[in-house]
CSV table of C-alpha atoms in Angstrom, one decimal:
chain,number,residue,atom,x,y,z
A,1,MET,CA,128.1,161.2,-91.6
A,2,ALA,CA,124.5,160.1,-91.5
A,3,GLY,CA,122.7,161.2,-94.6
A,4,PHE,CA,125.9,162.3,-96.4
A,5,GLY,CA,126.7,159.9,-99.3
A,6,GLY,CA,129.4,160.0,-101.9
A,7,ASP,CA,127.1,161.7,-104.5
A,8,ASP,CA,126.5,164.5,-101.9
A,9,ILE,CA,130.3,165.0,-101.4
A,10,ALA,CA,131.0,165.0,-105.2
A,11,HIS,CA,128.1,167.5,-105.7
A,12,GLN,CA,129.5,169.9,-103.0
A,13,LEU,CA,133.0,169.8,-104.3
A,14,LYS,CA,131.8,170.4,-107.9
A,15,LEU,CA,129.8,173.3,-106.5
A,16,MET,CA,132.8,174.8,-104.8
A,17,ALA,CA,134.8,174.7,-108.1
A,18,SER,CA,132.0,176.6,-109.9
A,19,PHE,CA,132.1,179.6,-107.6
A,20,PRO,CA,133.7,182.7,-109.2
A,21,ASP,CA,136.8,184.1,-107.7
A,22,GLY,CA,136.1,186.2,-104.7
A,23,GLN,CA,132.8,184.4,-104.0
A,24,LYS,CA,134.2,181.0,-103.0
A,25,PRO,CA,133.2,179.8,-99.4
A,26,THR,CA,135.3,181.1,-96.6
A,27,GLY,CA,138.3,179.1,-95.3
A,28,GLY,CA,136.3,177.7,-92.4
A,29,SER,CA,133.5,176.5,-94.7
A,30,THR,CA,135.9,175.1,-97.1
A,31,MET,CA,137.9,173.2,-94.5
A,32,LYS,CA,134.7,171.8,-93.0
A,33,LEU,CA,133.6,170.4,-96.3
A,34,LEU,CA,137.0,169.0,-97.1
A,35,ASN,CA,137.1,167.3,-93.7
A,36,ILE,CA,133.7,165.7,-94.3
A,37,ALA,CA,134.9,164.5,-97.8
A,38,SER,CA,138.1,163.1,-96.4
A,39,ALA,CA,136.2,161.3,-93.5
A,40,PHE,CA,133.8,159.8,-96.0
A,41,LEU,CA,136.5,158.5,-98.3
A,42,LEU,CA,138.5,157.1,-95.4
A,43,THR,CA,135.4,155.4,-94.0
A,44,SER,CA,134.7,153.9,-97.4
A,45,PHE,CA,138.1,152.3,-97.7
A,46,VAL,CA,138.0,150.9,-94.1
A,47,ALA,CA,134.4,149.6,-94.3
A,48,VAL,CA,134.9,147.8,-97.7
A,49,PRO,CA,138.3,146.2,-97.8
A,50,ALA,CA,139.6,145.1,-101.2
A,51,PHE,CA,139.7,141.5,-100.2
A,52,ALA,CA,136.1,141.2,-98.9
A,53,GLN,CA,134.4,138.3,-100.6
A,54,ASP,CA,130.8,136.9,-100.5
A,55,VAL,CA,129.5,133.5,-101.3
A,56,ASP,CA,127.2,134.0,-104.2
A,57,ARG,CA,127.8,130.9,-106.3
A,58,PRO,CA,128.2,128.0,-103.9
A,59,GLU,CA,129.9,124.9,-105.3
A,60,CYS,CA,131.0,121.6,-103.9
A,61,ILE,CA,133.9,119.8,-105.5
A,62,ALA,CA,133.6,115.9,-105.4
A,63,PRO,CA,137.2,114.9,-106.3
A,64,ALA,CA,136.2,111.5,-108.0
A,65,GLN,CA,133.7,110.1,-110.4
A,66,PRO,CA,130.0,110.2,-109.6
A,67,GLY,CA,128.6,107.5,-107.3
A,68,GLY,CA,131.2,107.2,-104.5
A,69,GLY,CA,131.7,108.7,-101.0
A,70,PHE,CA,132.8,112.2,-102.3
A,71,ASP,CA,129.6,112.4,-104.3
A,72,LEU,CA,127.6,111.5,-101.2
A,73,THR,CA,129.4,114.1,-99.2
A,74,CYS,CA,128.7,116.9,-101.7
A,75,ARG,CA,125.0,115.9,-101.9
A,76,ILE,CA,124.7,116.3,-98.2
A,77,ALA,CA,126.1,119.9,-98.5
A,78,GLN,CA,124.0,120.6,-101.5
A,79,GLN,CA,120.7,119.5,-99.8
A,80,GLY,CA,121.6,120.4,-96.3
A,81,LEU,CA,122.6,124.0,-97.0
A,82,GLU,CA,119.8,124.7,-99.4
A,83,LYS,CA,118.2,127.2,-97.1
A,84,GLN,CA,121.4,128.9,-96.1
A,85,PHE,CA,122.3,130.4,-99.5
A,86,ASN,CA,120.3,132.4,-102.1
A,87,GLY,CA,121.1,130.2,-105.0
A,88,PRO,CA,121.4,126.4,-105.5
A,89,MET,CA,124.7,124.7,-104.8
A,90,ALA,CA,126.4,123.1,-107.8
A,91,VAL,CA,128.3,119.8,-107.5
A,92,THR,CA,131.3,119.4,-109.7
A,93,PHE,CA,133.2,116.2,-110.3
A,94,MET,CA,137.0,116.4,-110.4
A,95,PRO,CA,138.5,112.9,-110.5
A,96,GLY,CA,142.2,112.3,-110.4
A,97,GLY,CA,144.5,110.8,-107.8
A,98,ILE,CA,141.7,110.4,-105.2
A,99,GLY,CA,141.8,114.1,-104.5
A,100,ALA,CA,145.2,115.0,-105.8
A,101,VAL,CA,143.9,117.0,-108.8
A,102,ALA,CA,141.5,118.9,-106.6
A,103,ILE,CA,144.0,119.8,-103.9
A,104,ASN,CA,146.6,120.9,-106.5
A,105,LEU,CA,144.0,123.2,-108.1
A,106,PHE,CA,143.1,124.7,-104.8
A,107,ASN,CA,146.8,125.4,-104.1
A,108,THR,CA,147.5,127.0,-107.5
A,109,THR,CA,144.6,128.8,-109.2
A,110,ARG,CA,141.7,128.7,-106.7
A,111,THR,CA,143.5,129.3,-103.4
A,112,ASP,CA,141.1,132.1,-102.4
A,113,ASP,CA,137.9,131.0,-104.1
A,114,PRO,CA,135.1,132.1,-101.7
A,115,ASN,CA,132.4,130.0,-103.4
A,116,ALA,CA,133.9,126.5,-103.5
A,117,ILE,CA,134.3,123.8,-100.9
A,118,VAL,CA,136.0,120.4,-101.5
A,119,ALA,CA,134.7,117.1,-100.1
A,120,PHE,CA,137.3,115.0,-98.2
A,121,SER,CA,137.3,111.8,-96.1
A,122,SER,CA,139.7,110.1,-93.7
A,123,GLY,CA,141.3,108.7,-96.9
A,124,SER,CA,142.2,112.2,-97.9
A,125,LEU,CA,143.7,112.8,-94.5
A,126,LEU,CA,145.8,109.6,-94.9
A,127,ASN,CA,147.0,110.8,-98.3
A,128,MET,CA,148.1,114.0,-96.8
A,129,ALA,CA,149.9,112.1,-94.0
A,130,THR,CA,151.7,109.8,-96.4
A,131,GLY,CA,152.7,112.4,-99.0
A,132,LYS,CA,150.4,111.0,-101.7
A,133,TYR,CA,149.4,114.6,-102.6
A,134,GLY,CA,153.0,115.5,-103.4
A,135,GLU,CA,153.9,118.8,-101.8
A,136,TRP,CA,150.4,119.5,-100.5
A,137,GLY,CA,149.5,118.6,-97.0
A,138,ALA,CA,147.2,119.4,-94.1
A,139,ASN,CA,148.5,122.9,-93.8
A,140,ASP,CA,147.8,123.7,-97.4
A,141,VAL,CA,144.0,123.7,-97.0
A,142,ARG,CA,141.5,125.3,-94.6
A,143,PHE,CA,139.3,122.6,-93.1
A,144,LEU,CA,135.8,123.9,-92.9
A,145,ALA,CA,133.1,121.5,-91.5
A,146,THR,CA,132.1,117.9,-91.2
A,147,ALA,CA,129.2,116.1,-92.9
A,148,GLY,CA,129.2,113.1,-90.5
A,149,THR,CA,130.9,109.9,-89.7
A,150,ASP,CA,131.0,106.6,-91.7
A,151,TYR,CA,132.6,103.2,-91.4
A,152,GLY,CA,134.3,100.8,-93.8
A,153,ALA,CA,132.5,97.9,-95.3
A,154,VAL,CA,133.3,94.6,-96.9
A,155,ILE,CA,131.0,94.4,-100.0
A,156,VAL,CA,130.4,91.6,-102.6
A,157,LYS,CA,127.9,91.1,-105.5
A,158,ALA,CA,124.6,89.6,-104.6
A,159,ASP,CA,125.5,86.3,-106.4
A,160,SER,CA,128.9,86.1,-104.8
A,161,PRO,CA,130.0,82.6,-103.6
A,162,TYR,CA,131.1,84.4,-100.4
A,163,GLN,CA,127.9,84.3,-98.4
A,164,THR,CA,129.6,85.4,-95.2
A,165,LEU,CA,132.8,87.2,-94.0
A,166,GLY,CA,133.9,83.8,-92.7
A,167,ASP,CA,133.7,82.3,-96.3
A,168,LEU,CA,135.8,85.1,-97.7
A,169,MET,CA,138.4,85.0,-94.9
A,170,ALA,CA,138.7,81.2,-95.2
A,171,ALA,CA,139.6,81.7,-98.9
A,172,LEU,CA,142.1,84.5,-98.2
A,173,GLU,CA,143.8,82.5,-95.4
A,174,LYS,CA,144.2,79.6,-97.7
A,175,ASP,CA,145.5,81.7,-100.6
A,176,PRO,CA,145.5,85.5,-100.4
A,177,ALA,CA,145.9,85.8,-104.2
A,178,SER,CA,142.9,83.7,-104.9
A,179,VAL,CA,140.4,86.6,-104.5
A,180,VAL,CA,140.5,89.8,-106.6
A,181,MET,CA,139.8,92.7,-104.3
A,182,GLY,CA,139.6,96.4,-105.1
A,183,ALA,CA,138.7,99.9,-103.9
A,184,GLY,CA,138.8,103.5,-104.7
A,185,GLY,CA,142.5,104.0,-103.8
A,186,SER,CA,146.0,102.7,-104.5
A,187,VAL,CA,148.2,100.6,-102.2
A,188,GLY,CA,148.5,102.4,-98.9
A,189,SER,CA,145.3,104.3,-99.3
A,190,GLN,CA,142.4,104.3,-96.8
A,191,ASP,CA,140.5,101.6,-98.7
A,192,TRP,CA,143.6,99.4,-99.0
A,193,MET,CA,144.2,99.9,-95.3
A,194,LYS,CA,140.7,98.4,-94.6
A,195,ALA,CA,141.6,95.2,-96.4
A,196,ALA,CA,145.1,95.2,-94.8
A,197,ILE,CA,143.8,95.4,-91.2
A,198,LEU,CA,141.3,92.6,-91.9
A,199,LEU,CA,143.9,90.3,-93.3
A,200,LYS,CA,146.4,91.2,-90.5
A,201,SER,CA,143.7,90.2,-88.0
A,202,LYS,CA,144.4,86.6,-89.1
A,203,ASP,CA,148.1,87.1,-89.6
A,204,VAL,CA,147.8,87.1,-93.4
A,205,ASP,CA,150.4,89.3,-95.2
A,206,PRO,CA,148.5,92.2,-97.0
A,207,LYS,CA,151.2,92.4,-99.6
A,208,LYS,CA,150.2,89.0,-100.9
A,209,MET,CA,146.6,90.0,-101.8
A,210,ARG,CA,145.4,90.8,-105.3
A,211,TYR,CA,144.3,94.4,-105.2
A,212,VAL,CA,142.9,96.6,-108.0
A,213,ALA,CA,143.0,100.3,-107.5
A,214,PHE,CA,140.2,102.5,-108.9
A,215,ASP,CA,139.8,106.3,-109.0
A,216,GLY,CA,137.0,106.6,-106.4
A,217,GLY,CA,134.2,104.5,-105.0
A,218,GLY,CA,131.9,104.9,-108.0
A,219,GLU,CA,134.5,103.3,-110.4
A,220,ALA,CA,135.1,100.5,-107.8
A,221,ILE,CA,131.4,99.7,-107.5
A,222,ALA,CA,131.2,99.6,-111.3
A,223,GLY,CA,134.2,97.2,-111.3
A,224,LEU,CA,132.5,95.0,-108.7
A,225,LEU,CA,129.2,94.9,-110.6
A,226,GLY,CA,131.0,94.3,-113.9
A,227,GLY,CA,133.1,91.4,-112.6
A,228,SER,CA,136.5,93.1,-112.6
A,229,ILE,CA,136.8,92.5,-108.8
A,230,GLN,CA,135.2,90.1,-106.4
A,231,VAL,CA,135.3,92.1,-103.2
A,232,TYR,CA,135.0,95.9,-102.7
A,233,PHE,CA,136.3,97.5,-99.6
A,234,GLY,CA,134.2,100.6,-99.5
A,235,ASP,CA,132.1,102.6,-97.0
A,236,VAL,CA,128.7,101.8,-95.5
A,237,GLY,CA,127.4,105.3,-96.5
A,238,GLU,CA,128.0,104.5,-100.2
A,239,MET,CA,125.5,101.6,-100.0
A,240,VAL,CA,122.5,103.7,-99.0
A,241,SER,CA,121.4,104.3,-102.6
A,242,HIS,CA,121.9,100.6,-103.3
A,243,VAL,CA,119.7,99.2,-100.5
A,244,GLY,CA,116.9,97.2,-101.9
A,245,THR,CA,118.3,97.0,-105.4
A,246,GLY,CA,119.5,93.4,-104.9
A,247,GLU,CA,122.8,94.1,-106.6
A,248,MET,CA,125.2,93.9,-103.7
A,249,ARG,CA,125.6,92.5,-100.2
A,250,ILE,CA,127.6,93.8,-97.2
A,251,LEU,CA,129.4,91.0,-95.5
A,252,ALA,CA,130.5,93.1,-92.5
A,253,ALA,CA,130.8,96.7,-91.3
A,254,LEU,CA,134.1,97.8,-89.9
A,255,SER,CA,132.4,99.6,-86.9
A,256,PRO,CA,132.7,99.0,-83.2
A,257,GLU,CA,129.1,98.0,-82.9
A,258,ARG,CA,126.1,97.5,-85.2
A,259,LEU,CA,124.8,100.5,-87.1
A,260,PRO,CA,121.2,101.8,-87.1
A,261,ASP,CA,118.7,101.0,-89.9
A,262,PRO,CA,119.0,100.3,-92.8
A,263,PHE,CA,122.1,98.4,-91.7
A,264,ALA,CA,121.0,97.0,-88.4
A,265,ASP,CA,121.2,93.5,-89.8
A,266,VAL,CA,124.8,93.8,-91.0
A,267,PRO,CA,127.2,92.2,-88.6
A,268,THR,CA,130.5,93.9,-87.6
A,269,ALA,CA,133.8,92.3,-88.2
A,270,GLN,CA,134.5,92.5,-84.5
A,271,GLU,CA,131.5,90.3,-83.6
A,272,LEU,CA,132.5,87.8,-86.2
A,273,GLY,CA,135.9,87.4,-84.6
A,274,TYR,CA,138.1,89.8,-86.6
A,275,ASP,CA,139.8,92.7,-84.9
A,276,ALA,CA,139.2,95.2,-87.7
A,277,GLU,CA,137.7,98.6,-87.4
A,278,TRP,CA,137.9,101.6,-89.8
A,279,PRO,CA,136.0,104.8,-88.8
A,280,ILE,CA,135.7,107.5,-91.4
A,281,VAL,CA,135.1,111.2,-91.1
A,282,ARG,CA,133.5,113.1,-94.0
A,283,GLY,CA,133.7,116.8,-94.5
A,284,TYR,CA,134.9,119.8,-96.5
A,285,TYR,CA,137.9,122.1,-96.9
A,286,MET,CA,138.5,125.4,-98.7
A,287,GLY,CA,141.5,127.0,-100.2
A,288,LYS,CA,144.1,128.2,-97.6
A,289,ASN,CA,143.9,131.8,-98.8
A,290,VAL,CA,140.1,132.2,-98.7
A,291,SER,CA,139.1,135.4,-96.9
A,292,SER,CA,138.0,135.3,-93.3
A,293,GLU,CA,134.6,136.8,-94.3
A,294,ALA,CA,133.9,134.0,-96.8
A,295,TYR,CA,135.1,131.3,-94.5
A,296,SER,CA,133.0,132.6,-91.6
A,297,GLN,CA,129.9,132.8,-93.9
A,298,TRP,CA,130.4,129.0,-94.7
A,299,VAL,CA,130.9,128.2,-91.0
A,300,GLU,CA,127.8,130.0,-90.0
A,301,ALA,CA,125.8,128.3,-92.8
A,302,PHE,CA,126.9,124.9,-91.5
A,303,LYS,CA,126.2,125.8,-87.9
A,304,ALA,CA,122.7,126.9,-88.8
A,305,ALA,CA,122.1,123.6,-90.7
A,306,TYR,CA,123.4,121.5,-87.9
A,307,GLY,CA,120.7,122.8,-85.6
A,308,THR,CA,117.8,121.6,-87.8
A,309,ASP,CA,115.9,118.3,-87.9
A,310,GLU,CA,116.3,118.4,-91.7
A,311,TRP,CA,120.1,118.0,-91.4
A,312,ALA,CA,119.9,115.2,-88.9
A,313,THR,CA,117.4,113.3,-91.2
A,314,LEU,CA,119.6,113.9,-94.3
A,315,VAL,CA,122.8,112.6,-92.6
A,316,LYS,CA,120.9,109.5,-91.4
A,317,ASP,CA,119.3,108.9,-94.8
A,318,LYS,CA,122.8,109.1,-96.4
A,319,GLY,CA,124.0,106.3,-94.1
A,320,LEU,CA,126.2,108.5,-91.8
A,321,LEU,CA,126.2,109.1,-88.1
A,322,PRO,CA,126.1,112.6,-86.7
A,323,LEU,CA,129.4,114.6,-86.2
A,324,ASN,CA,128.9,118.3,-86.2
A,325,LEU,CA,132.2,120.2,-86.2
A,326,SER,CA,133.0,123.4,-88.0
A,327,GLY,CA,135.4,126.4,-88.1
A,328,GLU,CA,138.7,126.6,-86.3
A,329,GLU,CA,137.9,123.8,-83.9
A,330,MET,CA,137.3,121.4,-86.8
A,331,ASP,CA,140.4,122.7,-88.6
A,332,ALA,CA,142.6,121.9,-85.6
A,333,ASP,CA,140.9,118.5,-85.1
A,334,MET,CA,141.6,117.4,-88.7
A,335,LYS,CA,145.3,118.4,-88.5
A,336,LYS,CA,145.7,116.4,-85.4
A,337,ARG,CA,144.1,113.4,-87.1
A,338,VAL,CA,146.7,113.8,-90.0
A,339,GLU,CA,149.5,113.7,-87.4
A,340,ARG,CA,148.1,110.5,-85.9
A,341,MET,CA,147.7,108.9,-89.3
A,342,ALA,CA,151.3,109.7,-90.1
A,343,GLY,CA,152.3,107.7,-87.0
A,344,ILE,CA,150.1,104.7,-88.1
A,345,ALA,CA,151.6,104.9,-91.6
A,346,LYS,CA,155.1,104.7,-90.2
A,347,GLU,CA,154.2,101.7,-88.1
A,348,ALA,CA,152.7,100.0,-91.2
A,349,GLY,CA,155.9,100.7,-93.2
A,350,LEU,CA,154.1,103.0,-95.7
A,351,ILE,CA,156.4,105.9,-94.9
A,352,GLU,CA,159.8,106.3,-93.2
């Protein structure tokens, strides 16, 4: 078939039709030409399946307002994959239900969108485990790749009367309702769980705390700075852009050990005597019906980026620690995490 394109076949068939009766090619010549044409057409259908898709308009969906962890996660993809695609990656904000609106969209009208990835965190996995996304769960998305790992943080305004975690816990132990706390999620969400495990470390009933739910970390930070809440249970990574502004202070990181700069001076809850840790995975998923070609193209893009110094520097600058997982291995790992979280949620009485 080398050198024989579709235009050539069409030309030869047209030429055959133009021969006067009695001067058409012999049966052998005719059959040879028809066999070539049939082979070409068959090859065309096999080589270019109808469902083949390419990533030509990369987009990252941040399922919350700007300024929170989902925003941070999308910025990592936007900057880290810059050399992997021909065009720039767009970041689209889609607030609503801490990811509920986004997962619904990608299970209704954009299930096979080859261009879009959606940012998620351990909080999203918890929502899947506890049924907060309604009928949509871990099997209704195709997990793609990780951005890195993060940890929970206990955050106050710079002028807060709570200078240390000990100050805050003393007030909460005396009266859990005396402090207004909040985060980017409702009761039972990941951020609520951070506050709950900290209180439970001192046998304080989490149900007695005053908790305000926001739609994402960006809104919660605005609530803290605006005085609507006194303590924000967020993530260390969210604080990178606020380092040096003098607006907020981190009382403690919910990590097993101290984190590298710029948070090396932040104590952990563990070292301060509170048995509270909350590790966070940040990553991306796609619609469950996306083609294997598009999925593989994204996987290869992430794998190529993982191997660069630029990616490692970007992840560090965003306040995350490295975690490089992609493809089917990553998809299986996230689904196992959802199963484990479902078990934790049952123990906490969040689900039956």
